Each structure stands twice: as structure tokens, then as C-alpha cells.
Tab-separated table of C-alpha atoms and ligand atoms in Angstrom:
chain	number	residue	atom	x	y	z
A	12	UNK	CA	-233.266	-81.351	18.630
A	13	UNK	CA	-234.468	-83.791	20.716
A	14	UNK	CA	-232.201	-83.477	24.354
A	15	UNK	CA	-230.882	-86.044	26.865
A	16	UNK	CA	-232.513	-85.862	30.379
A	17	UNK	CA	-229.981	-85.370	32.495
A	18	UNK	CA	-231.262	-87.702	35.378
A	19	UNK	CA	-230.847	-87.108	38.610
A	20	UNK	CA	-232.785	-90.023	40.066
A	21	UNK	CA	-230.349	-92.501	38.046
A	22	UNK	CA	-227.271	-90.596	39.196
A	23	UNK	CA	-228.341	-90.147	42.849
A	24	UNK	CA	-229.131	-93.941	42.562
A	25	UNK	CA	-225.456	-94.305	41.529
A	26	UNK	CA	-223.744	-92.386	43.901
A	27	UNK	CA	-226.341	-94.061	46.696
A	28	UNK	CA	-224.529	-97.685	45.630
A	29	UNK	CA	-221.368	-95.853	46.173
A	30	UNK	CA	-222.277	-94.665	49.309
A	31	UNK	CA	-223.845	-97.712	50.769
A	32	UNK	CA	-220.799	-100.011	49.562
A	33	UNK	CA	-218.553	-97.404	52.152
A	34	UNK	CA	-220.751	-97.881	54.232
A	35	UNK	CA	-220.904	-101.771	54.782
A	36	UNK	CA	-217.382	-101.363	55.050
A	37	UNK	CA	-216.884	-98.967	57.622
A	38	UNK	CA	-219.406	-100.961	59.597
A	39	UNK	CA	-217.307	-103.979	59.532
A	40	UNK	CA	-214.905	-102.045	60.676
A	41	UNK	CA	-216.807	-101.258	63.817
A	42	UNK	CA	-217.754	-97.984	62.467
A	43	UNK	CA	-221.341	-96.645	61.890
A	44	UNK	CA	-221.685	-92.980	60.323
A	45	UNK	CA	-223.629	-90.127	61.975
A	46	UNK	CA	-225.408	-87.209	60.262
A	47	UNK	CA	-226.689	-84.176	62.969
A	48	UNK	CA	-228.817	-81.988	61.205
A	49	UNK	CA	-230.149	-79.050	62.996
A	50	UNK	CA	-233.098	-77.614	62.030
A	51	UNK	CA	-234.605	-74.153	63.575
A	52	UNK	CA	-237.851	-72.879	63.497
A	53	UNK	CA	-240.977	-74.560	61.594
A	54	UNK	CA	-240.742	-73.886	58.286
A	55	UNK	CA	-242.490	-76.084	56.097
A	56	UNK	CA	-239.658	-76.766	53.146
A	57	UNK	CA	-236.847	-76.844	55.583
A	58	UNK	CA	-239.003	-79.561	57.610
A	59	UNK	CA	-239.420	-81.571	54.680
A	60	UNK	CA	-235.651	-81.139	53.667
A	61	UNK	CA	-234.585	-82.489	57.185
A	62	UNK	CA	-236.922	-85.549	56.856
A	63	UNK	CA	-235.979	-86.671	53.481
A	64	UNK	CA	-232.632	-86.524	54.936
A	65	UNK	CA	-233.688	-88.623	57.909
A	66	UNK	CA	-235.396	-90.845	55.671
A	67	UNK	CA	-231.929	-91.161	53.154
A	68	UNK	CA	-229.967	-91.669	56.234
A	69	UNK	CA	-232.572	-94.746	57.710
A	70	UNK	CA	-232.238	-96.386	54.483
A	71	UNK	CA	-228.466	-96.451	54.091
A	72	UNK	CA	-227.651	-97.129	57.660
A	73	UNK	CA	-226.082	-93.812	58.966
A	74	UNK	CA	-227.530	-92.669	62.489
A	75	UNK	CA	-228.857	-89.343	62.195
A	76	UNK	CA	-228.695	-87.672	64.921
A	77	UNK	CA	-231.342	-84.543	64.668
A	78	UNK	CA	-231.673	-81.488	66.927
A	79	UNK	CA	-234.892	-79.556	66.267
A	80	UNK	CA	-234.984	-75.214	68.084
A	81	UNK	CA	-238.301	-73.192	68.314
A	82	UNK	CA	-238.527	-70.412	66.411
A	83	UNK	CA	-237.070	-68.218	68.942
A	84	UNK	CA	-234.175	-70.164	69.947
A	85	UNK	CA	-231.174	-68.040	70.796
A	86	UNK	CA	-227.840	-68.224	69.292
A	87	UNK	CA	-226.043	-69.069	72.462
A	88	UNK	CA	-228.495	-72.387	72.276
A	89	UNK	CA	-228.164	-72.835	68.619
A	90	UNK	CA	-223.764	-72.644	69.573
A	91	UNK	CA	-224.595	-75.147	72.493
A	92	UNK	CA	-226.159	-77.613	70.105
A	93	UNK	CA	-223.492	-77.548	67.697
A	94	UNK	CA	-220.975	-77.818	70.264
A	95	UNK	CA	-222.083	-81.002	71.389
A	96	UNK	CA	-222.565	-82.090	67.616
A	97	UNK	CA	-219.232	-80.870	67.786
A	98	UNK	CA	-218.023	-82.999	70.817
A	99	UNK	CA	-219.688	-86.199	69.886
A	100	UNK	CA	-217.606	-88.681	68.655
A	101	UNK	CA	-221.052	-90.785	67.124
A	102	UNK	CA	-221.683	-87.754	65.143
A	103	UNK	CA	-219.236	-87.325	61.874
A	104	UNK	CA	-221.045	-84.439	59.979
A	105	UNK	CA	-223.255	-81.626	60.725
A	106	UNK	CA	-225.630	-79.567	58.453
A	107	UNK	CA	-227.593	-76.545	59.868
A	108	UNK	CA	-230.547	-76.282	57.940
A	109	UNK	CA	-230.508	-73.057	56.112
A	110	UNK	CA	-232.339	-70.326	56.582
A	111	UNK	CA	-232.038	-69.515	59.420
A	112	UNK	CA	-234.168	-67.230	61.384
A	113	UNK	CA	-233.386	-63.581	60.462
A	114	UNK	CA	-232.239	-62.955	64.360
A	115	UNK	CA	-229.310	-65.622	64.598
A	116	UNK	CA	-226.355	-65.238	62.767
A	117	UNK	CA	-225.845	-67.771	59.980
A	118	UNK	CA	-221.988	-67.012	59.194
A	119	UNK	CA	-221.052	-67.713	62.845
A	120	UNK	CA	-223.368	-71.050	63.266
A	121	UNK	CA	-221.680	-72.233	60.070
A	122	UNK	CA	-217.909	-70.882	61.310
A	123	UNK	CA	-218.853	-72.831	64.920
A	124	UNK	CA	-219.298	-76.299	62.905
A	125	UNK	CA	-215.194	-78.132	63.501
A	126	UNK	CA	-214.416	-78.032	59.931
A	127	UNK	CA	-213.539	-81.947	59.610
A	128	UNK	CA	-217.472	-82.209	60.225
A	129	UNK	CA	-218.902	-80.187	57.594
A	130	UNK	CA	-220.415	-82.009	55.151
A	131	UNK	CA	-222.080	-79.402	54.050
A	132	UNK	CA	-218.835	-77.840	52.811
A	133	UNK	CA	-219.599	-74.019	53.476
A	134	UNK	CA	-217.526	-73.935	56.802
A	135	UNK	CA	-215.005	-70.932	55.636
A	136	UNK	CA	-211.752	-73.805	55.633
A	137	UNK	CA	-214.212	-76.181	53.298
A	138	UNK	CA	-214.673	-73.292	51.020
A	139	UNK	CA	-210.928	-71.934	51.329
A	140	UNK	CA	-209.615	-75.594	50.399
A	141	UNK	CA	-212.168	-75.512	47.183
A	142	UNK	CA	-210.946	-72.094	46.453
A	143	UNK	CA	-206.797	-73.531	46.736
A	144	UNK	CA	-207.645	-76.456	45.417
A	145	UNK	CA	-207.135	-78.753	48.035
A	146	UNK	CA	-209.077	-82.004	48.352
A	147	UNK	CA	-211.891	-81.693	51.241
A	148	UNK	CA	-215.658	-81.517	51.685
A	149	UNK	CA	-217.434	-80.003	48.730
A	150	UNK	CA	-220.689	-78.023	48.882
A	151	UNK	CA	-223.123	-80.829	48.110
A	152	UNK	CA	-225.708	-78.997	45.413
A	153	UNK	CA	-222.072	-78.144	43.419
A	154	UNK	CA	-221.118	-81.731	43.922
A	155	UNK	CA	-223.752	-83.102	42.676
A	156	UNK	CA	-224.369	-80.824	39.420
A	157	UNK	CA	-220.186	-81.673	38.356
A	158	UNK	CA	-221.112	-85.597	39.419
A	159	UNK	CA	-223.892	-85.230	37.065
A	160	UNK	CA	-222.248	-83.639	34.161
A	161	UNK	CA	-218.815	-86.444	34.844
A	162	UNK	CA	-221.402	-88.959	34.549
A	163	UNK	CA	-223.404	-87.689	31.224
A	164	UNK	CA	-219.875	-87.322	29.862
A	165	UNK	CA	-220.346	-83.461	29.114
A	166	UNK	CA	-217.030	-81.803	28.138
A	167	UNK	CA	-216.145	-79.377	30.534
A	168	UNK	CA	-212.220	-78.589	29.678
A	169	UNK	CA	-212.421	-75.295	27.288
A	170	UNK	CA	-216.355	-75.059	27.553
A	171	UNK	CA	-217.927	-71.445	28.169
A	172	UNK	CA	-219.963	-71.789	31.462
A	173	UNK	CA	-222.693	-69.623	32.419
A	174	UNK	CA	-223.692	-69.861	36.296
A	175	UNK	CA	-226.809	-67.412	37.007
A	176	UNK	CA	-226.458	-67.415	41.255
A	177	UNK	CA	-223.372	-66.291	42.996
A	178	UNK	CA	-224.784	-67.905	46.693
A	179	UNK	CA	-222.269	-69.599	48.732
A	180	UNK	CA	-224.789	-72.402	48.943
A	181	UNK	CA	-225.012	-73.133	45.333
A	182	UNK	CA	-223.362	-70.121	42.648
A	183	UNK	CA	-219.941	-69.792	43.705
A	184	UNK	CA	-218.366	-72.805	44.631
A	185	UNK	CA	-220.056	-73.900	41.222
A	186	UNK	CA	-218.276	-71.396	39.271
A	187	UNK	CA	-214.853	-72.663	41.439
A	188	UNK	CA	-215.303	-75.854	40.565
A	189	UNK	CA	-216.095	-75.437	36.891
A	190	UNK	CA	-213.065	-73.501	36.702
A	191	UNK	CA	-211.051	-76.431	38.044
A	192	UNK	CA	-212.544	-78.168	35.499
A	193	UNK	CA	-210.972	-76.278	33.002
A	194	UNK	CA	-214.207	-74.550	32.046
A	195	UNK	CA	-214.281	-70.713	30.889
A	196	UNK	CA	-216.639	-69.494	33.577
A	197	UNK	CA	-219.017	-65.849	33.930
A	198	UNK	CA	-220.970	-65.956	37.300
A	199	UNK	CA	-224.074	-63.735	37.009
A	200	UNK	CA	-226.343	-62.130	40.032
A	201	UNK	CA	-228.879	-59.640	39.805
A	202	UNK	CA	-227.101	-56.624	38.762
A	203	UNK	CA	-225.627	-58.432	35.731
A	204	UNK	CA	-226.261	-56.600	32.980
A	205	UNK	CA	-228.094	-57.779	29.680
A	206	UNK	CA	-228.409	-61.619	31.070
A	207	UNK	CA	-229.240	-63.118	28.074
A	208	UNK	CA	-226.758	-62.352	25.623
A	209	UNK	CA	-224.707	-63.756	28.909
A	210	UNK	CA	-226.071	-66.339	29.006
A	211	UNK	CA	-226.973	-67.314	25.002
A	212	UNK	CA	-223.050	-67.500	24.869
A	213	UNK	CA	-222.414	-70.589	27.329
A	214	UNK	CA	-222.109	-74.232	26.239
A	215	UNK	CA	-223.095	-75.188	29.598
A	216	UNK	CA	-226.199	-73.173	31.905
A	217	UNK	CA	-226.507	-73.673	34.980
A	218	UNK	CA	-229.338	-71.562	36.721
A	219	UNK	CA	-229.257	-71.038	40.453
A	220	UNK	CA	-231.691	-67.932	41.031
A	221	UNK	CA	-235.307	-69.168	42.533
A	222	UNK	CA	-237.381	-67.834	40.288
A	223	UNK	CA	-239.921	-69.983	37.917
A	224	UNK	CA	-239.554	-70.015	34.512
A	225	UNK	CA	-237.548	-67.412	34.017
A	226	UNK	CA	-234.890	-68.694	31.877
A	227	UNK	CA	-236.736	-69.352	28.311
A	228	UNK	CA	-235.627	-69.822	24.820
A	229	UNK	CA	-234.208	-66.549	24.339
A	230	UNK	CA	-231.117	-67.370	27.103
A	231	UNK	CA	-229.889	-70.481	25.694
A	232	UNK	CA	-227.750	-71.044	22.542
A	233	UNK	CA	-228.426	-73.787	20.383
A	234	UNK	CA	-226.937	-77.132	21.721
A	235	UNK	CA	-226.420	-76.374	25.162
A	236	UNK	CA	-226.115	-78.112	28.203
A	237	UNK	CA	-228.967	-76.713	30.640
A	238	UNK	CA	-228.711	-77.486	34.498
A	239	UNK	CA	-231.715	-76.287	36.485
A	240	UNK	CA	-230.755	-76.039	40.227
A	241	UNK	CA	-233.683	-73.823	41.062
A	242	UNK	CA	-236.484	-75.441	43.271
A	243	UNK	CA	-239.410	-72.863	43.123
A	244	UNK	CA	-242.914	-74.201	44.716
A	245	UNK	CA	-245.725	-72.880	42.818
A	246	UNK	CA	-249.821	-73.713	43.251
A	247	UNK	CA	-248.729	-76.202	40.111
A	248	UNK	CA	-246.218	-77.962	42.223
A	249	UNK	CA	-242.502	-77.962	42.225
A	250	UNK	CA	-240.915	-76.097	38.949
A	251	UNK	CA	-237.514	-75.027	38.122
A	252	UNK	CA	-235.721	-71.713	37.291
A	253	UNK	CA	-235.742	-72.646	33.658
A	254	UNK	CA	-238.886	-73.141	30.984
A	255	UNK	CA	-238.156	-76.689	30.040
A	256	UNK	CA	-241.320	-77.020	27.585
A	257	UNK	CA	-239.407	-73.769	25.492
A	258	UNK	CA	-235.577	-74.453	26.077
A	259	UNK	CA	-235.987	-78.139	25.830
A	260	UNK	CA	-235.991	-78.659	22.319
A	261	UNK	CA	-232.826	-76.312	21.793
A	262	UNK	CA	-230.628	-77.915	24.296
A	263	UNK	CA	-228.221	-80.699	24.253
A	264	UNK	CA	-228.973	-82.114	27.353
A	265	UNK	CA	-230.943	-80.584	30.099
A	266	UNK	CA	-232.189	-81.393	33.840
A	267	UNK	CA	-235.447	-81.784	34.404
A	268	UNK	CA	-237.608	-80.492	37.958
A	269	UNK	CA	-238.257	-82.148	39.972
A	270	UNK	CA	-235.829	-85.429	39.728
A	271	UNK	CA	-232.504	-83.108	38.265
A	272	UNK	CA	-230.632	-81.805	40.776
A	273	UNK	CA	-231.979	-82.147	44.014
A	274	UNK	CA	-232.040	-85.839	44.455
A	275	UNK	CA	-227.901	-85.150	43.775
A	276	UNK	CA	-227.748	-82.925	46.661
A	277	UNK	CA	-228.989	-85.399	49.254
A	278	UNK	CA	-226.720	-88.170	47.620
A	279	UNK	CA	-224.168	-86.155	48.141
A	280	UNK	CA	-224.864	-85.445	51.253
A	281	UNK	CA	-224.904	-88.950	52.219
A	282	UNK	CA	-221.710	-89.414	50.502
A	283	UNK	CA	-219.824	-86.285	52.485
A	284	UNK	CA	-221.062	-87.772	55.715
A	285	UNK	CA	-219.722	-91.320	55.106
A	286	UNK	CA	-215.938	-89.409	53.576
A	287	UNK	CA	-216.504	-87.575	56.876
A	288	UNK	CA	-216.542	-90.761	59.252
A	289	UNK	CA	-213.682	-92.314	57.226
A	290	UNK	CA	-211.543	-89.764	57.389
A	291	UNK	CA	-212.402	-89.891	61.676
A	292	UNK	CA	-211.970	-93.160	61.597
A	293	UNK	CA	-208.618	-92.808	59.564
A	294	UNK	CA	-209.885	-95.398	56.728
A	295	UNK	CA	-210.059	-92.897	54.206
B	314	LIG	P1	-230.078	-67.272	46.828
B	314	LIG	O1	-231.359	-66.522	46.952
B	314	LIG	O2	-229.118	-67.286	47.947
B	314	LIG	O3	-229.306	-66.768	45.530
B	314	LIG	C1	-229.979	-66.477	44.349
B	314	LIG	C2	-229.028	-65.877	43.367
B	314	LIG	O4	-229.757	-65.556	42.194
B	314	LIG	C3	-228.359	-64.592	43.866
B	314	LIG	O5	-226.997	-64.598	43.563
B	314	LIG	C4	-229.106	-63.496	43.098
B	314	LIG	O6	-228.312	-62.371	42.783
B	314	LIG	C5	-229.459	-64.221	41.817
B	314	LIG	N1	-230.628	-63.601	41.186
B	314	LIG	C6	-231.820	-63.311	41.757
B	314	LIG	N2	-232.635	-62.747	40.861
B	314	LIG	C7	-231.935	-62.653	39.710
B	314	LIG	C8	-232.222	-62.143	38.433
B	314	LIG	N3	-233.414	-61.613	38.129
B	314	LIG	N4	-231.272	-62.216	37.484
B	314	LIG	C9	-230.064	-62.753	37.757
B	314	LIG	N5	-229.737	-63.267	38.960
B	314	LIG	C10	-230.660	-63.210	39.926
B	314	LIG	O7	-230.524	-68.763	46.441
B	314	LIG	P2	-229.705	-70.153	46.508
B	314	LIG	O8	-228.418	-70.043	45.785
B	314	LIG	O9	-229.708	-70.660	47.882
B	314	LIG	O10	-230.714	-71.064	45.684
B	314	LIG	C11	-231.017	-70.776	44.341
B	314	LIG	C12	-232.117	-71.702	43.879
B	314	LIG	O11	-231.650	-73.029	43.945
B	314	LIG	C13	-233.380	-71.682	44.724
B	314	LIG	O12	-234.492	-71.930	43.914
B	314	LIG	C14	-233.191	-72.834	45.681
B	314	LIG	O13	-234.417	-73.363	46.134
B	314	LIG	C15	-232.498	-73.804	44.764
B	314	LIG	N6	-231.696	-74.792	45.444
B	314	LIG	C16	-231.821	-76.050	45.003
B	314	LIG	C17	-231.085	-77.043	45.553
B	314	LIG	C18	-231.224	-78.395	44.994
B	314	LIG	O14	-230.865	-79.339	45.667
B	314	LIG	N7	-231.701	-78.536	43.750
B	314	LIG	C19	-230.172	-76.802	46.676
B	314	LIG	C20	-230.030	-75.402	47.018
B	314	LIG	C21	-230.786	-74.446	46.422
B	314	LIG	P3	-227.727	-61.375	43.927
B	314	LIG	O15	-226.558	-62.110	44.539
B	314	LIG	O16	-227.309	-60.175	43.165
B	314	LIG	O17	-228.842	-61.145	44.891
């Protein structure tokens, strides 16, 4: 079986048009989006997250806004800079780059962002409103892997879908929004017990884990849909969670790393942060 490449470059490109269309228009409108990411510490990935997203916002014309703590920055200073992310009217969303450093407390720097800027969508009202239903600002790696799937016209209504990953970044709000699309969904973790007959049952994989390689032949069922959301970096380079060269030729259609799923997630970041300012601006 030879599979479709689900690609993530072509979709991002996509959404990017999308985005940039908004855009023009809230700018004629005398509005021009803001992205504040805040970024803590020095490590290496998380720096070159925050400047691809610097870069994405230069290119589309939203102002980014970017607040950079040492290491040892204190949570009452991480709360002050998201207060005044908070309190500026330029800014319309706000991602703090995760991880964190072990000593400040992720779930309260998340709780502290005001929900109507949280494009990141893991602010506990974001995640409530996914969980009820209600429209609002969806976790962007989620986003991005159902934007994906709507756009390779993968039947999700009655489909058996495997998530491997229950984090609120990426595994849960996944599984919630499968299940709103009318998918039949099992959410594994690490104390899931025989994984692969788990996951050799779904029509549609999607692994979430960070580790390389591990998924391989003997998880898949013949014919599925394969989404690899893992980003591992290895002395090769970039790989995924799953072993494309052996599940490849059994799946439908199948994401490839890198150029799957992770230029999704910035594109949807982009695209939460320009919802974000219309809503503000009450154009939305
Ligand atoms: P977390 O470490 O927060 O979560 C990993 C999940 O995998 C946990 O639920 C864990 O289970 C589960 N897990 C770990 N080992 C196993 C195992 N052996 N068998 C089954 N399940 C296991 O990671 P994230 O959700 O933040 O990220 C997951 C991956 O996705 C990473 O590689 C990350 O880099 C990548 N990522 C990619 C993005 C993109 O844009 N493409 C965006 C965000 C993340 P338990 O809960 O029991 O510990």
C-alpha cells in the first residue's frame, strides 16, 4: 500500500492564507494583532520554538510582543509579566512557553493568562468550553492535527481513534475533540496495558508520547490513518514517535517528521492570535 503524506507544510501554507487574509482586514480596520510569548530560562528547543514564532509573526504582520526571564526568575515576576501582557490592549494573545522551570508553578502561570487571551487554549475556561462544547480557543497542536485530517478528507464520524498521550498540551483535548467529531475514542498513557492490540484496533493513530520510533508495524492495523505528533531530537536529527520506514507501507495516510504536525501548530497559533484580536476588536 502505497500511503498519502499527510502534509503539513501544504496545510500550514493553507491555513497561513487564511490567516493573513484576517489579517489585512483587521488592519484596515485600524487593527494590528499582537502575540506575547514568554519564554523562561535558556533552553535550547524552547528558544528556537519562540523564534520561529517571532519569525511566523514578522512575516504575517502581527506584532509580537516577547518577554524573555533568566533561569531563576521568580513567579511573582513571571505573574508581573503576564499581568501586563494581560493589561495591554496591543497585546491580543499570550503563550508561556512550556516547560517551565521545575520551581514556578505552570498551572497558576497558565490560570493568570485573562482567558479571552489564550491562544494557546489550555487556560482552564479554554479547556472547560472544549470539554462543553462551546466555541472558543482550541489547543493549537489539537487544532492543527483535526485541520489536517478535515483537509485530507479522513472520515472521522464512527471511526475508532487511538490517541497514545493524555497531556493537556496535546492528548486530551485531542481525544475531546475527536469525540466531537463523532469518533469512537481510547486515550492511552503509560500504564495502558498491552498498547498494541490498543492501538492495532484504531482507524485513525495519533501518537503523542516523545519517544523515537517506538510505534512500528506491529501497532498499526492495515489501512490506517497514522498522525505523528511526537518531535524527538536525536544525533540523526528531528524524528517522530512513529517508525515511518516500517508503518508506512501499511497505512492509509500518514504524517511525516519533520513537516507533519508541527508546522500546523504554529499556523494555528497564528490563526488563534488573529480570532483573538477580532473577537477584542468585536469583528469576529
Ligand atoms: P508529555 O510528556 O506531557 O506526555 C507524554 C504522554 O505520553 C503522557 O501521557 C505519557 O503517559 C505518555 N507515554 C509516555 N511513555 C509512554 C509509553 N511507553 N507508552 C504509552 N504512553 C506513554 O508530552 P507532550 O504531550 O507535551 O508531547 C508529546 C510529544 O509531542 C513530544 O514528543 C513533544 O515534543 C511533541 N509535541 C509536538 C508538537 C508539535 O507541534 N508537533 C507540539 C507539542 C508536543 P503518562 O501520562 O502516563 O505519563
Amino acid at each position: 500500500m502505497t500511503p498519502t503524506i499527510i502534509d503539513g507544510k501544504l496545510v500550514s501554507a493553507l491555513v497561513e492564507r487564511e490567516t493573513l487574509a484576517r489579517i489585512e482586514a483587521l488592519t484596515a480596520a485600524g487593527v494590528t494583532p499582537g502575540l506575547g510569548v514568554v519564554l523562561v530560562g535558556d533552553d535550547p528547543a524552547s528558544e528556537s520554538y519562540v523564534n520561529m514564532k517571532e519569525r511566523d509573526c514578522a512575516r504575517l504582520g502581527i506584532t509580537s510582543f516577547d518577554t524573555r526571564l533568566r533561569a531563576d526568575a521568580t513567579q511573582d515576576g513571571l505573574d508581573a509579566v503576564i499581568d501586563a501582557l494581560n493589561g495591554d490592549p496591543r497585546v491580543h494573545g499570550i503563550l508561556i512557553q512550556q516547560p517551565l522551570p521545575r520551581h514556578l508553578d505552570v498551572e497558576e502561570a497558565v490560570a493568570r493568562v485573562d482567558p479571552s487571551k489564550d491562544v494557546d487554549g489550555l487556560h482552564p475556561d479554554s479547556l472547560g468550553r472544549l470539554m462543553r462544547g462551546l466555541p472558543g480557543l482550541r489547543a493549537c497542536t489539537p487544532a492543527g492535527v483535526m485541520r489536517m485530517l478535515q483537509e485530507y478528507g479522513v472520515t472521522l464520524s464512527g471511526a475508532r481513534a487511538v490517541v497514545i498521550g493524555r497531556s493537556l498540551l496535546v492528548g486530551r483535548p485531542l481525544a475531546m475533540m475527536l469525540l466531537e467529531a463523532d469518533c469512537t475514542v481510547t486515550c492511552c498513557h503509560s500504564r495502558t496495558v498491552d498498547l498494541r492490540s490498543v492501538c492495532r484496533e484504531a482507524d485513525l493513530l495519533v501518537s503523542a508520547i516523545g519517544r523515537p520510533g517506538m510505534i512500528g508495524a506491529g501497532f498499526v492495523k492495515k489501512g490506517a490513518v497514522v498522525i505523528d505528533v511526537g518531535i524527538n531530537r536525536t544525533p540523526g536529527g528531528l524524528v517522530g514517535d512513529v517508525d515511518f520506514e516500517a508503518v508506512a507501507p501499511l497505512a492509509s495516510a500518514i504524517t511525516p517528521v519533520p513537516g507533519g504536525v508541527g508546522p500546523m501548530t504554529r499556523a494555528m497559533l497564528m490563526s488563534n492570535t488573529v480570532t483573538a484580536a477580532a473577537l477584542a476588536a468585536g469583528a469576529a
